[in-house]
């Protein structure tokens, strides 16, 4: 993948699917940013059918040198749409933007100034404040663990026990592209963060605020399971025990990581912790399987 010295320093990637209600305010929020570097805005539309694409194209016409638009030929799922943005990015750094979310003033520049300090920084995570559909702040603020002073083992553990909000920070693309990106599986984001933590540091910038919009009501684990099987994958899949793949993939991460033998043994010792962290979800897979078995349907 190209790392251009003459192109933009930063690629802002926007995944969209049927975001007609919010895409204009999101793009306006991005365009209002001021950054001490050249940047591009790359939109990957997952075959929207609600006018999102037409709205995005209007912005492309207004800012042809700044905004690029790519439309998937069909809905390829959230994971492959994310990977598409990484493959098509031409900047040295990449920021993921949520299509119905907003950013604080100076958000991009604060993240950018934080990551250029050191080539060993893999990702700078923002502070998260939840907002409702009208954009009003909710009483929920979320931070992220700063691993800049941690040894490799503790960096890995920090990503295991932390949230996935760091996915919406700024990435060093040369480090991100050394990972397998997001795999088509439950927990793919957390897994990718752990892979990155074994290559570089993940830091936290509290002055960069990502306003994450809550667009759906609270849902049960069963409802979330069905939604994930519907939106994550590039093709409809017969999904059984999806969370049980997570410990296996973490084990693979440890074996493919470019670390010393001593570090690998230390990382292997954390494997039981993964079962503790995901215990409820692993148990859910078993219970849900039995429920579907008795209903006579093993499809999601």
CSV table of C-alpha atoms in Angstrom, one decimal:
chain,number,residue,atom,x,y,z
A,1,UNK,CA,0.0,0.0,0.0
A,2,UNK,CA,1.4,3.4,-0.9
A,3,UNK,CA,2.7,5.8,1.7
A,4,UNK,CA,2.8,9.0,-0.3
A,5,UNK,CA,5.2,11.8,0.5
A,6,UNK,CA,3.5,14.2,-1.9
A,7,UNK,CA,-0.1,13.2,-1.2
A,8,UNK,CA,-2.2,14.0,1.9
A,9,UNK,CA,-0.7,13.4,5.3
A,10,UNK,CA,-4.0,12.3,6.8
A,11,UNK,CA,-6.9,10.3,5.3
A,12,UNK,CA,-10.3,10.8,7.1
A,13,UNK,CA,-12.3,7.7,6.3
A,14,UNK,CA,-16.1,7.7,6.5
A,15,UNK,CA,-18.1,4.5,6.4
A,16,UNK,CA,-21.7,5.1,5.4
A,17,UNK,CA,-24.8,3.0,4.9
A,18,UNK,CA,-28.2,4.7,4.8
A,19,UNK,CA,-27.1,7.7,6.7
A,20,UNK,CA,-29.2,10.3,4.9
A,21,UNK,CA,-30.4,11.7,8.2
A,22,UNK,CA,-26.9,12.5,9.5
A,23,UNK,CA,-24.3,12.5,6.7
A,24,UNK,CA,-24.6,16.3,6.0
A,25,UNK,CA,-24.0,17.3,9.7
A,26,UNK,CA,-21.2,14.8,9.9
A,27,UNK,CA,-19.4,16.1,6.8
A,28,UNK,CA,-19.9,19.6,7.9
A,29,UNK,CA,-18.4,18.7,11.3
A,30,UNK,CA,-15.4,17.2,9.4
A,31,UNK,CA,-15.0,20.1,7.0
A,32,UNK,CA,-15.0,22.6,9.9
A,33,UNK,CA,-11.8,21.0,11.2
A,34,UNK,CA,-8.5,22.8,10.9
A,35,UNK,CA,-5.4,20.7,10.7
A,36,UNK,CA,-1.7,21.5,10.4
A,37,UNK,CA,-1.3,19.0,7.6
A,38,UNK,CA,-2.8,18.1,4.2
A,39,UNK,CA,-5.7,15.7,4.3
A,40,UNK,CA,-8.4,14.0,2.2
A,41,UNK,CA,-11.8,12.7,3.0
A,42,UNK,CA,-12.6,9.3,1.7
A,43,UNK,CA,-16.2,8.0,1.8
A,44,UNK,CA,-17.0,4.3,1.3
A,45,UNK,CA,-20.7,3.8,0.8
A,46,UNK,CA,-21.9,0.3,1.5
A,47,UNK,CA,-24.6,0.4,-1.2
A,48,UNK,CA,-27.0,2.8,0.5
A,49,UNK,CA,-30.5,3.1,-0.9
A,50,UNK,CA,-31.8,6.1,1.0
A,51,UNK,CA,-30.2,9.0,-0.8
A,52,UNK,CA,-27.0,8.9,1.2
A,53,UNK,CA,-24.9,8.5,-2.0
A,54,UNK,CA,-26.5,11.4,-3.7
A,55,UNK,CA,-25.9,13.6,-0.7
A,56,UNK,CA,-22.3,12.5,-0.6
A,57,UNK,CA,-21.8,13.2,-4.3
A,58,UNK,CA,-23.0,16.8,-3.7
A,59,UNK,CA,-20.2,17.3,-1.3
A,60,UNK,CA,-17.7,15.7,-3.8
A,61,UNK,CA,-18.9,18.3,-6.4
A,62,UNK,CA,-18.3,21.1,-4.0
A,63,UNK,CA,-14.9,19.8,-2.8
A,64,UNK,CA,-13.5,17.7,-5.7
A,65,UNK,CA,-9.9,18.0,-4.6
A,66,UNK,CA,-10.7,17.1,-1.0
A,67,UNK,CA,-13.4,14.5,-1.0
A,68,UNK,CA,-13.4,11.1,-2.7
A,69,UNK,CA,-16.4,8.8,-3.0
A,70,UNK,CA,-16.4,5.0,-3.4
A,71,UNK,CA,-19.6,3.0,-3.7
A,72,UNK,CA,-19.6,-0.7,-3.0
A,73,UNK,CA,-21.3,-2.7,-5.7
A,74,UNK,CA,-23.4,-4.4,-3.0
A,75,UNK,CA,-23.5,-4.4,0.8
A,76,UNK,CA,-20.2,-6.0,1.8
A,77,UNK,CA,-20.8,-5.7,5.5
A,78,UNK,CA,-19.2,-3.3,8.0
A,79,UNK,CA,-15.9,-5.2,8.3
A,80,UNK,CA,-15.0,-5.2,4.6
A,81,UNK,CA,-16.2,-1.6,4.3
A,82,UNK,CA,-13.7,-0.6,6.9
A,83,UNK,CA,-10.9,-2.6,5.3
A,84,UNK,CA,-11.8,-0.9,1.9
A,85,UNK,CA,-11.1,2.5,3.5
A,86,UNK,CA,-7.7,1.3,4.7
A,87,UNK,CA,-6.7,-0.2,1.3
A,88,UNK,CA,-7.7,3.0,-0.5
A,89,UNK,CA,-6.2,5.5,1.9
A,90,UNK,CA,-3.2,7.5,0.6
A,91,UNK,CA,-2.2,9.3,3.7
A,92,UNK,CA,0.4,8.4,6.3
A,93,UNK,CA,-2.2,8.5,9.0
A,94,UNK,CA,-5.9,7.5,9.0
A,95,UNK,CA,-8.8,8.7,11.1
A,96,UNK,CA,-12.1,6.7,11.2
A,97,UNK,CA,-15.2,8.8,11.3
A,98,UNK,CA,-18.7,7.6,12.2
A,99,UNK,CA,-21.3,8.6,9.7
A,100,UNK,CA,-23.8,9.8,12.3
A,101,UNK,CA,-21.3,11.2,14.8
A,102,UNK,CA,-19.7,14.6,15.5
A,103,UNK,CA,-16.2,15.9,16.5
A,104,UNK,CA,-15.1,18.6,18.8
A,105,UNK,CA,-13.4,21.7,17.4
A,106,UNK,CA,-9.7,20.9,16.8
A,107,UNK,CA,-10.4,17.2,17.0
A,108,UNK,CA,-8.3,16.2,14.0
A,109,UNK,CA,-5.4,18.5,14.8
A,110,UNK,CA,-5.1,17.3,18.4
A,111,UNK,CA,-5.0,13.7,17.3
A,112,UNK,CA,-2.6,14.5,14.5
A,113,UNK,CA,-0.2,16.4,16.8
A,114,UNK,CA,-0.3,13.6,19.3
A,115,UNK,CA,0.6,10.8,16.8
A,116,UNK,CA,3.4,12.6,14.9
A,117,UNK,CA,5.4,12.9,18.2
A,118,UNK,CA,6.7,9.3,17.8
A,119,UNK,CA,6.8,6.8,15.0
A,120,UNK,CA,6.2,4.0,17.5
A,121,UNK,CA,2.7,5.3,18.3
A,122,UNK,CA,0.3,3.0,16.5
A,123,UNK,CA,-3.0,4.7,17.5
A,124,UNK,CA,-4.2,7.7,19.4
A,125,UNK,CA,-7.6,7.2,20.9
A,126,UNK,CA,-10.1,10.1,21.6
A,127,UNK,CA,-12.3,10.8,24.5
A,128,UNK,CA,-15.9,9.6,23.9
A,129,UNK,CA,-19.0,11.5,24.9
A,130,UNK,CA,-22.3,9.9,24.0
A,131,UNK,CA,-25.0,12.1,22.4
A,132,UNK,CA,-28.6,11.3,21.6
A,133,UNK,CA,-30.4,11.5,18.2
A,134,UNK,CA,-30.8,15.3,18.5
A,135,UNK,CA,-27.1,15.8,19.4
A,136,UNK,CA,-27.6,16.4,23.1
A,137,UNK,CA,-24.9,15.1,25.4
A,138,UNK,CA,-25.8,12.1,27.5
A,139,UNK,CA,-24.4,11.3,30.9
A,140,UNK,CA,-21.8,8.9,29.6
A,141,UNK,CA,-18.1,9.7,29.0
A,142,UNK,CA,-15.6,7.1,28.1
A,143,UNK,CA,-11.8,7.3,28.1
A,144,UNK,CA,-9.1,4.8,26.9
A,145,UNK,CA,-6.0,3.4,28.4
A,146,UNK,CA,-2.7,5.1,27.5
A,147,UNK,CA,-0.1,2.4,27.0
A,148,UNK,CA,2.8,4.7,26.2
A,149,UNK,CA,4.7,3.7,29.4
A,150,UNK,CA,3.8,0.0,29.3
A,151,UNK,CA,5.9,-2.9,28.4
A,152,UNK,CA,4.6,-5.1,25.5
A,153,UNK,CA,2.8,-7.6,27.8
A,154,UNK,CA,0.9,-4.9,29.6
A,155,UNK,CA,0.1,-3.2,26.3
A,156,UNK,CA,-1.5,-6.4,25.2
A,157,UNK,CA,-3.5,-6.9,28.4
A,158,UNK,CA,-4.7,-3.3,28.3
A,159,UNK,CA,-6.4,-3.9,24.9
A,160,UNK,CA,-8.0,-7.0,26.3
A,161,UNK,CA,-9.7,-5.3,29.2
A,162,UNK,CA,-10.5,-2.0,27.5
A,163,UNK,CA,-13.3,-0.8,25.2
A,164,UNK,CA,-13.2,-0.6,21.4
A,165,UNK,CA,-13.7,3.2,21.2
A,166,UNK,CA,-10.1,3.6,20.2
A,167,UNK,CA,-11.1,2.3,16.8
A,168,UNK,CA,-12.3,5.8,16.0
A,169,UNK,CA,-8.9,7.5,16.7
A,170,UNK,CA,-6.0,8.2,14.4
A,171,UNK,CA,-3.9,5.4,13.1
A,172,UNK,CA,-0.3,5.1,11.9
A,173,UNK,CA,-1.1,3.4,8.6
A,174,UNK,CA,2.3,1.7,8.3
A,175,UNK,CA,1.6,-0.1,11.6
A,176,UNK,CA,-2.0,-0.8,10.9
A,177,UNK,CA,-1.2,-2.4,7.6
A,178,UNK,CA,1.2,-4.9,9.4
A,179,UNK,CA,-1.9,-6.4,11.0
A,180,UNK,CA,-4.6,-8.6,9.4
A,181,UNK,CA,-6.9,-5.6,9.6
A,182,UNK,CA,-10.5,-6.6,10.6
A,183,UNK,CA,-11.3,-10.2,10.2
A,184,UNK,CA,-14.9,-11.3,9.4
A,185,UNK,CA,-15.8,-12.3,12.9
A,186,UNK,CA,-17.3,-11.1,16.2
A,187,UNK,CA,-14.8,-9.1,18.2
A,188,UNK,CA,-12.8,-8.1,15.1
A,189,UNK,CA,-12.1,-4.6,16.3
A,190,UNK,CA,-10.8,-5.6,19.7
A,191,UNK,CA,-8.6,-8.3,18.0
A,192,UNK,CA,-7.1,-5.7,15.6
A,193,UNK,CA,-6.3,-3.3,18.5
A,194,UNK,CA,-4.5,-6.1,20.3
A,195,UNK,CA,-2.4,-6.9,17.1
A,196,UNK,CA,-1.5,-3.2,16.9
A,197,UNK,CA,-0.5,-3.1,20.6
A,198,UNK,CA,2.1,-5.7,19.9
A,199,UNK,CA,3.7,-3.5,17.2
A,200,UNK,CA,3.4,0.0,18.7
A,201,UNK,CA,1.9,2.0,21.6
A,202,UNK,CA,-1.7,3.1,21.9
A,203,UNK,CA,-2.1,6.5,23.5
A,204,UNK,CA,-5.0,8.7,24.7
A,205,UNK,CA,-5.8,12.3,23.8
A,206,UNK,CA,-8.5,13.6,26.2
A,207,UNK,CA,-8.9,17.0,24.5
A,208,UNK,CA,-10.0,15.3,21.2
A,209,UNK,CA,-13.7,14.5,21.8
A,210,UNK,CA,-15.6,12.1,19.6
A,211,UNK,CA,-19.4,12.7,20.1
A,212,UNK,CA,-20.8,9.2,19.5
A,213,UNK,CA,-24.4,9.3,18.6
A,214,UNK,CA,-26.7,6.7,20.1
A,215,UNK,CA,-29.1,5.8,17.3
A,216,UNK,CA,-30.7,2.6,18.6
A,217,UNK,CA,-32.4,1.6,21.8
A,218,UNK,CA,-30.7,-0.8,24.3
A,219,UNK,CA,-30.9,-4.3,22.9
A,220,UNK,CA,-30.7,-7.8,24.4
A,221,UNK,CA,-27.7,-10.1,23.6
A,222,UNK,CA,-29.9,-12.1,21.3
A,223,UNK,CA,-31.0,-9.1,19.4
A,224,UNK,CA,-27.5,-7.8,19.1
A,225,UNK,CA,-26.3,-11.2,18.0
A,226,UNK,CA,-28.9,-11.2,15.2
A,227,UNK,CA,-28.0,-7.7,14.2
A,228,UNK,CA,-24.2,-8.5,14.1
A,229,UNK,CA,-24.8,-11.5,11.9
A,230,UNK,CA,-26.8,-9.3,9.6
A,231,UNK,CA,-24.4,-6.3,9.3
A,232,UNK,CA,-20.9,-7.6,9.9
A,233,UNK,CA,-20.3,-10.1,7.1
A,234,UNK,CA,-19.8,-9.6,3.4
A,235,UNK,CA,-22.0,-12.6,2.7
A,236,UNK,CA,-24.8,-14.2,4.7
A,237,UNK,CA,-23.3,-16.9,6.9
A,238,UNK,CA,-24.5,-19.8,8.9
A,239,UNK,CA,-23.1,-18.6,12.2
A,240,UNK,CA,-22.6,-21.0,15.1
A,241,UNK,CA,-20.6,-20.2,18.3
A,242,UNK,CA,-19.1,-17.0,16.8
A,243,UNK,CA,-17.6,-15.8,20.1
A,244,UNK,CA,-15.7,-19.1,20.5
A,245,UNK,CA,-13.6,-18.0,17.5
A,246,UNK,CA,-12.2,-15.1,19.5
A,247,UNK,CA,-9.9,-17.0,21.9
A,248,UNK,CA,-8.6,-19.0,18.9
A,249,UNK,CA,-7.8,-15.9,17.0
A,250,UNK,CA,-6.1,-14.3,20.0
A,251,UNK,CA,-3.9,-17.4,20.3
A,252,UNK,CA,-3.0,-17.0,16.6
A,253,UNK,CA,-2.1,-13.3,17.3
A,254,UNK,CA,0.4,-14.5,19.8
A,255,UNK,CA,2.0,-17.0,17.5
A,256,UNK,CA,2.3,-14.7,14.5
A,257,UNK,CA,3.5,-11.7,16.4
A,258,UNK,CA,7.1,-10.7,15.8
A,259,UNK,CA,8.3,-10.9,19.4
A,260,UNK,CA,11.0,-12.7,21.4
A,261,UNK,CA,10.5,-16.2,22.7
A,262,UNK,CA,10.2,-14.9,26.3
A,263,UNK,CA,7.6,-12.3,25.3
A,264,UNK,CA,5.6,-15.0,23.4
A,265,UNK,CA,5.5,-17.2,26.5
A,266,UNK,CA,4.3,-14.2,28.6
A,267,UNK,CA,1.6,-13.5,26.1
A,268,UNK,CA,0.5,-17.2,26.0
A,269,UNK,CA,0.1,-17.0,29.8
A,270,UNK,CA,-2.7,-14.4,29.3
A,271,UNK,CA,-4.8,-16.8,27.2
A,272,UNK,CA,-7.0,-17.9,30.2
A,273,UNK,CA,-7.8,-14.2,30.8
A,274,UNK,CA,-9.5,-14.1,27.4
A,275,UNK,CA,-12.0,-16.8,28.5
A,276,UNK,CA,-12.7,-14.8,31.7
A,277,UNK,CA,-13.3,-11.6,29.7
A,278,UNK,CA,-15.6,-13.2,27.2
A,279,UNK,CA,-17.2,-15.7,29.6
A,280,UNK,CA,-20.7,-14.3,29.3
A,281,UNK,CA,-20.6,-14.2,25.5
A,282,UNK,CA,-19.1,-17.7,25.3
A,283,UNK,CA,-21.9,-18.9,27.5
A,284,UNK,CA,-24.5,-17.0,25.4
A,285,UNK,CA,-23.3,-18.9,22.3
A,286,UNK,CA,-24.1,-22.2,24.0
A,287,UNK,CA,-27.5,-21.1,25.4
A,288,UNK,CA,-28.5,-19.6,22.0
A,289,UNK,CA,-27.4,-22.7,20.2
A,290,UNK,CA,-29.7,-24.9,22.4
A,291,UNK,CA,-32.6,-22.5,22.0
A,292,UNK,CA,-32.3,-22.6,18.2
A,293,UNK,CA,-31.8,-26.4,18.3
A,294,UNK,CA,-35.1,-26.8,20.1
A,295,UNK,CA,-36.8,-24.4,17.7
A,296,UNK,CA,-35.6,-26.5,14.9
A,297,UNK,CA,-33.5,-23.7,13.3
A,298,UNK,CA,-29.8,-23.3,13.5
A,299,UNK,CA,-29.8,-20.3,11.2
A,300,UNK,CA,-29.1,-16.8,12.6
